[in-house]
Short mmCIF file of C-alpha atoms and ligand atoms in Angstrom, two decimals:
data_model
loop_
_atom_site.label_atom_id
_atom_site.label_comp_id
_atom_site.label_asym_id
_atom_site.label_seq_id
_atom_site.Cartn_x
_atom_site.Cartn_y
_atom_site.Cartn_z
CA MET A 1 132.50 151.18 103.07
CA CYS A 2 134.53 148.48 104.03
CA GLY A 3 137.64 147.50 102.02
CA LEU A 4 137.30 145.27 99.15
CA THR A 5 139.52 142.46 101.05
CA SER A 6 136.72 142.23 103.70
CA MET A 7 133.89 141.43 101.13
CA SER A 8 132.64 138.02 100.88
CA ILE A 9 131.45 136.67 97.37
CA SER A 10 127.80 137.59 98.05
CA GLU A 11 128.88 141.12 99.01
CA LEU A 12 130.94 141.36 95.99
CA ALA A 13 128.28 140.07 93.95
CA GLY A 14 126.03 143.01 95.09
CA LEU A 15 128.87 145.36 94.35
CA MET A 16 129.22 143.84 90.67
CA GLU A 17 125.37 144.12 90.35
CA GLU A 18 125.68 148.06 91.36
CA LEU A 19 128.46 148.30 88.82
CA GLY A 20 126.28 146.83 86.01
CA GLN A 21 128.65 143.71 85.76
CA PRO A 22 127.49 140.23 85.79
CA LYS A 23 127.68 138.15 89.09
CA PHE A 24 130.28 135.88 87.91
CA ARG A 25 132.80 138.60 88.31
CA ALA A 26 132.40 138.49 91.98
CA ARG A 27 133.98 135.14 92.23
CA GLN A 28 136.85 136.51 90.12
CA VAL A 29 137.67 139.36 92.07
CA PHE A 30 137.34 137.16 95.47
CA GLU A 31 139.94 134.68 93.99
CA TRP A 32 142.31 137.30 92.93
CA ILE A 33 142.05 138.96 96.21
CA SER A 34 142.98 135.64 97.94
CA ARG A 35 145.99 135.67 95.89
CA GLY A 36 147.03 139.24 97.14
CA LYS A 37 146.29 141.03 93.79
CA ARG A 38 145.34 144.51 93.42
CA PRO A 39 142.82 145.62 90.96
CA GLN A 40 144.78 146.34 88.22
CA GLU A 41 146.54 143.04 88.54
CA MET A 42 143.20 141.41 87.89
CA THR A 43 143.66 140.41 84.20
CA ASN A 44 140.58 138.66 83.33
CA LEU A 45 138.36 141.65 84.35
CA PRO A 46 137.57 144.53 81.79
CA LYS A 47 139.58 147.51 82.00
CA GLU A 48 136.66 149.60 82.70
CA LEU A 49 136.02 147.29 85.75
CA ARG A 50 139.63 147.32 86.93
CA ASP A 51 139.54 151.27 86.90
CA LYS A 52 136.43 151.39 88.85
CA LEU A 53 137.49 148.92 91.50
CA ASP A 54 140.89 150.88 91.74
CA THR A 55 138.97 154.18 93.12
CA LEU A 56 137.54 151.89 96.17
CA HIS A 57 139.18 151.21 99.41
CA TYR A 58 141.11 147.87 99.13
CA GLY A 59 142.07 147.62 102.83
CA GLY A 60 145.08 145.40 102.19
CA ALA A 61 148.72 145.18 103.79
CA SER A 62 152.25 145.08 102.17
CA ILE A 63 155.56 143.60 103.56
CA TYR A 64 157.31 146.62 105.51
CA ASP A 65 160.24 144.41 106.51
CA LYS A 66 161.20 140.94 107.13
CA ARG A 67 163.78 138.68 109.17
CA VAL A 68 164.61 135.20 108.20
CA SER A 69 165.91 133.10 111.12
CA ALA A 70 169.09 131.46 110.64
CA LYS A 71 168.20 128.62 112.91
CA ASP A 72 164.99 127.49 111.56
CA GLY A 73 163.93 129.52 108.59
CA THR A 74 161.03 131.12 110.47
CA ILE A 75 160.15 134.29 108.96
CA LYS A 76 159.03 137.35 110.73
CA TYR A 77 157.19 139.93 108.92
CA LEU A 78 156.26 143.66 109.81
CA PHE A 79 153.24 144.36 107.56
CA GLN A 80 152.40 147.78 106.73
CA LEU A 81 148.57 148.77 106.44
CA GLU A 82 147.08 151.55 104.47
CA ASP A 83 147.12 153.98 107.23
CA GLY A 84 150.57 153.39 108.03
CA ASN A 85 150.20 151.30 111.01
CA ILE A 86 152.40 148.25 111.12
CA VAL A 87 151.86 145.07 112.80
CA GLU A 88 153.61 141.85 112.91
CA GLY A 89 153.01 138.10 111.37
CA VAL A 90 155.38 134.84 111.39
CA LEU A 91 155.67 132.26 108.78
CA MET A 92 156.89 129.08 110.40
CA SER A 93 157.64 125.76 108.45
CA TYR A 94 156.75 122.47 110.06
CA HIS A 95 157.03 118.85 108.70
CA TYR A 96 153.02 118.89 108.03
CA GLY A 97 153.16 122.26 106.25
CA ASN A 98 153.45 126.00 106.87
CA THR A 99 151.82 127.80 109.80
CA MET A 100 151.16 131.39 109.70
CA CYS A 101 150.65 133.49 112.90
CA ILE A 102 148.77 136.89 112.62
CA SER A 103 147.74 139.66 114.56
CA THR A 104 144.18 140.76 115.39
CA GLN A 105 144.59 144.23 116.58
CA VAL A 106 147.20 146.95 116.08
CA GLY A 107 148.61 146.72 119.72
CA CYS A 108 146.39 145.28 122.60
CA ARG A 109 144.43 146.72 125.61
CA MET A 110 144.65 143.36 127.98
CA GLY A 111 147.75 144.52 129.66
CA CYS A 112 149.53 141.32 130.63
CA ALA A 113 152.49 142.12 132.68
CA PHE A 114 154.77 139.84 130.37
CA CYS A 115 153.86 141.00 126.84
CA ALA A 116 155.42 143.55 124.56
CA SER A 117 152.26 143.90 122.55
CA THR A 118 150.27 145.72 125.05
CA LEU A 119 153.14 148.18 126.15
CA GLU A 120 151.39 150.94 124.17
CA GLY A 121 147.81 149.83 124.48
CA CYS A 122 145.44 148.95 121.58
CA ILE A 123 145.68 151.55 118.55
CA ARG A 124 142.72 149.80 116.56
CA ASN A 125 141.01 146.48 115.47
CA LEU A 126 142.34 144.90 112.39
CA GLU A 127 139.73 144.44 109.57
CA ALA A 128 138.93 140.66 108.31
CA GLY A 129 140.50 141.53 104.84
CA GLU A 130 143.77 142.87 106.33
CA MET A 131 143.99 139.84 108.36
CA LEU A 132 143.62 137.89 105.06
CA SER A 133 145.89 140.13 103.31
CA PHE A 134 148.72 139.20 105.73
CA ILE A 135 148.47 135.42 104.55
CA ALA A 136 148.63 136.61 100.70
CA CYS A 137 151.39 138.68 101.20
CA ALA A 138 153.42 135.88 102.70
CA GLU A 139 152.23 133.49 99.96
CA LYS A 140 153.44 135.97 97.45
CA ASP A 141 156.76 136.15 99.26
CA VAL A 142 157.27 132.64 99.61
CA PRO A 143 155.27 130.86 96.56
CA HIS A 144 154.16 127.26 96.46
CA GLY A 145 156.13 126.21 93.45
CA ASP A 146 152.97 124.39 92.53
CA ASP A 147 150.18 127.06 91.06
CA LYS A 148 147.33 125.11 92.12
CA LYS A 149 148.56 124.87 95.75
CA ARG A 150 149.06 127.27 98.63
CA THR A 151 152.03 128.05 101.03
CA VAL A 152 150.11 128.59 104.03
CA THR A 153 148.28 125.39 105.32
CA ASN A 154 147.64 126.18 109.09
CA ILE A 155 146.78 129.65 110.73
CA VAL A 156 147.13 130.70 114.41
CA LEU A 157 145.63 133.91 115.63
CA MET A 158 148.27 134.29 118.41
CA GLY A 159 150.09 137.53 117.17
CA SER A 160 149.56 141.06 118.60
CA GLY A 161 145.89 141.77 119.98
CA GLU A 162 143.29 139.76 121.60
CA PRO A 163 141.04 138.10 119.03
CA LEU A 164 137.98 137.89 121.14
CA ASP A 165 138.42 141.65 121.83
CA ASN A 166 137.84 141.92 117.83
CA TYR A 167 135.16 139.30 117.71
CA ASP A 168 133.18 140.27 114.58
CA GLU A 169 136.10 140.95 112.43
CA VAL A 170 137.87 137.59 113.53
CA VAL A 171 134.63 135.67 112.75
CA GLU A 172 134.48 137.13 109.32
CA PHE A 173 138.11 136.49 108.75
CA LEU A 174 137.45 132.85 109.75
CA ARG A 175 134.62 132.68 106.86
CA LEU A 176 136.71 134.61 104.24
CA VAL A 177 139.68 132.33 104.84
CA SER A 178 137.98 129.26 104.72
CA ALA A 179 135.88 129.86 101.58
CA PRO A 180 136.73 127.08 99.26
CA GLU A 181 136.75 129.88 96.24
CA GLY A 182 139.71 131.64 98.12
CA MET A 183 142.27 130.19 100.44
CA ASN A 184 140.12 127.40 101.18
CA ILE A 185 141.89 126.88 104.84
CA SER A 186 139.76 124.58 106.82
CA PRO A 187 138.66 125.70 110.31
CA ARG A 188 140.30 122.44 111.75
CA ASN A 189 143.62 123.84 110.89
CA ILE A 190 143.02 127.34 112.56
CA SER A 191 143.73 128.07 116.21
CA ILE A 192 142.81 131.08 117.96
CA SER A 193 144.46 132.06 121.36
CA THR A 194 142.58 133.99 124.14
CA CYS A 195 143.49 135.48 127.28
CA GLY A 196 140.01 134.64 128.63
CA LEU A 197 137.21 137.12 127.59
CA VAL A 198 134.73 134.33 128.92
CA PRO A 199 131.26 135.68 127.39
CA GLN A 200 132.84 135.94 123.87
CA LEU A 201 134.48 132.60 124.66
CA MET A 202 131.03 130.93 125.13
CA ARG A 203 129.64 132.68 121.95
CA PHE A 204 132.52 131.38 120.03
CA THR A 205 132.28 127.96 120.95
CA LYS A 206 128.81 128.01 119.28
CA GLU A 207 129.85 129.82 116.42
CA ALA A 208 132.93 128.37 115.42
CA PRO A 209 133.02 124.95 116.92
CA HIS A 210 136.06 123.61 114.51
CA VAL A 211 138.36 126.17 115.40
CA THR A 212 141.08 124.64 117.93
CA LEU A 213 141.19 126.78 121.22
CA SER A 214 144.01 127.79 123.29
CA VAL A 215 143.56 129.62 126.57
CA SER A 216 146.48 131.45 128.08
CA LEU A 217 146.21 130.49 131.46
CA HIS A 218 149.80 131.09 132.83
CA ALA A 219 148.71 130.47 136.47
CA PRO A 220 147.27 127.78 138.64
CA ASN A 221 145.10 130.36 140.66
CA ASP A 222 143.70 133.60 140.88
CA GLU A 223 146.23 135.07 143.34
CA THR A 224 148.99 134.45 140.74
CA ARG A 225 147.01 135.36 137.96
CA ASP A 226 146.17 138.66 139.38
CA LYS A 227 149.46 139.68 139.35
CA ILE A 228 150.27 139.10 135.76
CA MET A 229 147.03 139.23 133.70
CA PRO A 230 144.59 142.11 134.58
CA ILE A 231 141.58 140.34 132.67
CA ASN A 232 141.52 137.88 135.71
CA ARG A 233 140.10 140.95 137.84
CA LYS A 234 136.98 140.64 135.41
CA TYR A 235 136.98 137.00 134.70
CA ARG A 236 138.03 134.50 137.57
CA THR A 237 140.23 131.38 136.76
CA ALA A 238 137.08 129.18 137.83
CA GLU A 239 134.60 131.07 135.20
CA LEU A 240 137.39 130.61 132.64
CA LEU A 241 138.16 127.01 133.38
CA ASN A 242 134.46 126.29 133.11
CA ALA A 243 134.23 128.04 129.77
CA ALA A 244 137.17 126.02 128.53
CA LYS A 245 135.58 122.85 129.85
CA TYR A 246 132.19 123.87 127.99
CA TYR A 247 134.23 124.08 124.58
CA ALA A 248 135.79 120.79 125.00
CA GLU A 249 132.37 119.07 125.89
CA GLU A 250 130.55 121.17 123.11
CA THR A 251 133.02 120.41 120.15
CA GLY A 252 134.74 117.15 121.45
CA ARG A 253 138.02 118.90 120.75
CA ARG A 254 140.84 119.36 123.39
CA VAL A 255 141.56 122.77 124.66
CA ILE A 256 145.06 123.83 124.65
CA PHE A 257 146.44 125.82 127.89
CA GLU A 258 149.39 127.94 127.10
CA TYR A 259 151.62 128.52 130.10
CA ALA A 260 154.68 130.83 130.14
CA LEU A 261 156.96 129.66 133.03
CA ILE A 262 158.14 132.79 134.84
CA LYS A 263 160.90 132.49 137.50
CA ASP A 264 159.65 132.66 140.97
CA VAL A 265 156.16 133.52 139.87
CA ASN A 266 154.42 130.22 138.42
CA SER A 267 156.98 127.59 138.07
CA SER A 268 157.38 125.71 141.20
CA GLU A 269 156.40 122.24 142.10
CA ARG A 270 153.31 123.40 144.01
CA ASP A 271 152.25 125.37 141.14
CA ALA A 272 152.43 122.29 138.97
CA LYS A 273 150.74 120.28 141.60
CA GLU A 274 147.93 122.71 141.76
CA LEU A 275 147.43 123.29 138.18
CA ALA A 276 147.02 119.53 137.70
CA SER A 277 144.03 119.66 140.13
CA ARG A 278 142.20 122.52 138.57
CA LEU A 279 142.68 120.93 135.23
CA LYS A 280 141.24 117.67 136.31
CA GLY A 281 138.18 116.68 134.30
CA ILE A 282 138.95 118.95 131.17
CA ASN A 283 140.03 117.48 128.32
CA CYS A 284 143.21 119.28 127.52
CA HIS A 285 146.93 119.74 127.08
CA VAL A 286 149.36 122.24 128.57
CA ASN A 287 151.55 123.78 126.27
CA LEU A 288 154.54 125.01 128.30
CA ILE A 289 156.84 128.01 127.37
CA PRO A 290 159.68 129.25 129.39
CA LEU A 291 158.99 133.03 129.31
CA ASN A 292 160.62 135.05 126.65
CA HIS A 293 162.41 138.01 127.85
CA VAL A 294 161.02 141.48 127.14
CA GLU A 295 163.11 144.49 128.01
CA GLU A 296 160.54 146.66 129.70
CA ARG A 297 159.47 143.90 131.66
CA HIS A 298 161.10 142.77 135.00
CA LEU A 299 160.50 139.10 134.79
CA THR A 300 162.45 136.52 134.03
CA GLY A 301 161.99 133.04 132.16
CA VAL A 302 163.15 129.54 133.49
CA THR A 303 165.67 127.29 131.52
CA ARG A 304 164.64 124.81 129.38
CA ARG A 305 165.62 122.20 131.91
CA ASP A 306 163.24 123.71 134.43
CA ALA A 307 160.56 123.83 131.98
CA GLU A 308 161.00 119.76 131.13
CA GLN A 309 160.89 119.36 134.83
CA PHE A 310 157.68 121.41 135.15
CA ALA A 311 156.31 119.25 132.39
CA SER A 312 157.20 116.12 134.14
CA TRP A 313 155.51 117.14 137.21
CA LEU A 314 152.37 117.78 135.60
CA GLN A 315 152.60 114.43 133.69
CA GLY A 316 153.28 112.86 137.17
CA TYR A 317 149.97 114.34 138.25
CA GLY A 318 148.19 112.98 135.18
CA THR A 319 148.05 115.98 133.04
CA SER A 320 149.13 115.88 129.36
CA ALA A 321 151.88 118.42 128.99
CA THR A 322 154.76 119.34 126.67
CA VAL A 323 157.49 122.02 126.46
CA ARG A 324 157.00 124.14 123.29
CA ARG A 325 159.70 124.18 120.39
CA GLU A 326 161.13 127.54 120.34
CA MET A 327 160.70 129.07 116.90
CA GLY A 328 162.64 132.19 115.60
CA SER A 329 164.05 133.00 118.81
CA ASP A 330 166.77 134.85 117.16
CA ILE A 331 164.44 137.25 115.33
CA ASP A 332 162.68 138.67 118.05
CA GLY A 333 159.95 136.12 117.61
CA ALA A 334 157.94 136.74 120.77
CA CYS A 335 154.79 138.86 120.58
CA GLY A 336 155.10 142.40 119.73
CA GLN A 337 158.96 142.55 120.24
CA LEU A 338 160.02 143.40 116.25
CA ARG A 339 157.26 145.81 115.96
CA ARG A 340 158.05 147.65 119.16
CA LYS A 341 161.78 147.69 118.28
CA THR A 342 161.27 149.11 114.90
CA LEU A 343 158.94 151.77 116.16
CA GLN A 344 161.43 152.81 118.83
CA ARG A 345 164.23 152.85 116.24
CA GLU A 346 162.07 155.00 113.88
CA ARG A 347 161.03 157.49 116.67
CA LYS A 348 164.61 157.81 117.65
CA ALA A 349 165.80 158.68 113.63
CA ALA A 350 162.70 161.20 113.73
CA LYS A 351 163.94 163.03 116.54
CA GLU A 352 167.53 163.11 115.24
CA ARG A 353 166.50 164.47 112.02
N1 SAH B 401 145.64 137.70 123.25
C1 SAH B 401 145.90 136.28 122.92
C2 SAH B 401 146.94 135.88 121.81
C3 SAH B 401 147.92 136.62 121.74
S1 SAH B 401 149.57 136.32 122.37
C4 SAH B 401 146.28 135.41 124.24
O1 SAH B 401 146.47 136.14 124.99
O2 SAH B 401 146.24 134.54 124.22
C5 SAH B 401 150.02 134.68 122.19
C6 SAH B 401 150.68 133.96 123.38
O3 SAH B 401 152.05 134.42 123.67
C7 SAH B 401 149.80 134.19 124.68
O4 SAH B 401 149.69 132.73 125.11
C8 SAH B 401 150.75 135.05 125.39
O5 SAH B 401 150.39 134.94 126.76
C9 SAH B 401 152.16 134.67 125.29
N2 SAH B 401 153.02 135.50 125.53
C10 SAH B 401 152.95 136.89 125.48
N3 SAH B 401 154.28 137.49 125.87
C11 SAH B 401 154.97 136.59 126.09
C12 SAH B 401 156.37 136.36 126.50
N4 SAH B 401 157.15 137.60 126.88
N5 SAH B 401 156.80 134.97 126.85
C13 SAH B 401 156.05 133.96 126.48
N6 SAH B 401 155.05 133.91 126.13
C14 SAH B 401 154.30 135.30 125.71
#
């Protein structure tokens, strides 16, 4: 059976029926779960039901470690799952609210050459309720102040893992997190980032048209993308750009292309020119970010100034582009870095014991 945290109100209603409880209890349980509460903390339920729920699989997360950026207040969390695995999440504060970045898998199997999340492959998919639980944990850690309001207003699925490689759980998560009886976060305030699983992307466009789409492009052509993103050998840039265009046309929403600038790989004026010409006719925006250095990888980022230069080349060719503000760079903010360092430290300590 899936964990309690992964159950929708109607699934909980079925469970209540099985337990001989009135239907309205389902909604109460769902509300408590969205506040990160465990069965014994669900104080408006009869003791007997709390005890019964306590014997079932919960499927939640807890905060294992956290770091707060001295620069901008960004909080990087390591969450622990019930099987002992740990994954990252980040809470960032902006003028319009707080954005939570969550992981969708423990590790990742996409193998991008610049990314720390994928160094040890994918251990397992996350369940919808586990993803929900990361948000509840952060909200308990940083309460809103006003009980009726929520700390987290926006979500980005940009932590470890490839969301479209865990398609069903991600779509279920979107359903749970947007339910008005629970967290009530509108799909319009949710972004998903993919390295480009084309068939899943086409399906996603139909099933979740209100979610903002980011595509990790990182190269203007197949030759360069082949070198840094193995997925490109399966789905070529032409196919991926077509799928992105389809999303923009079907949904009327702008696609964001993520582009990490890597020294001597994808950051020349020729690259900018080619990128702009490939993106012509797609309603899009390019988000540039100087590559974050990952110790195990032999790729170097460009300077902030070079990134600004690349942005102005793109703009000169008529493509909308900005350099992304870096958040939490003093706390291993980049994908998979904090988790990896923690695992390495713990393995070393275990060896020394
Ligand atoms: N698997 C998804 C989402 C996770 S990664 C995807 O590929 O989109 C979120 C973003 O961070 C992606 O655009 C990814 O390519 C980028 N990224 C990973 N490692 C990075 C690094 N070292 N520097 C800059 N961006 C990086």
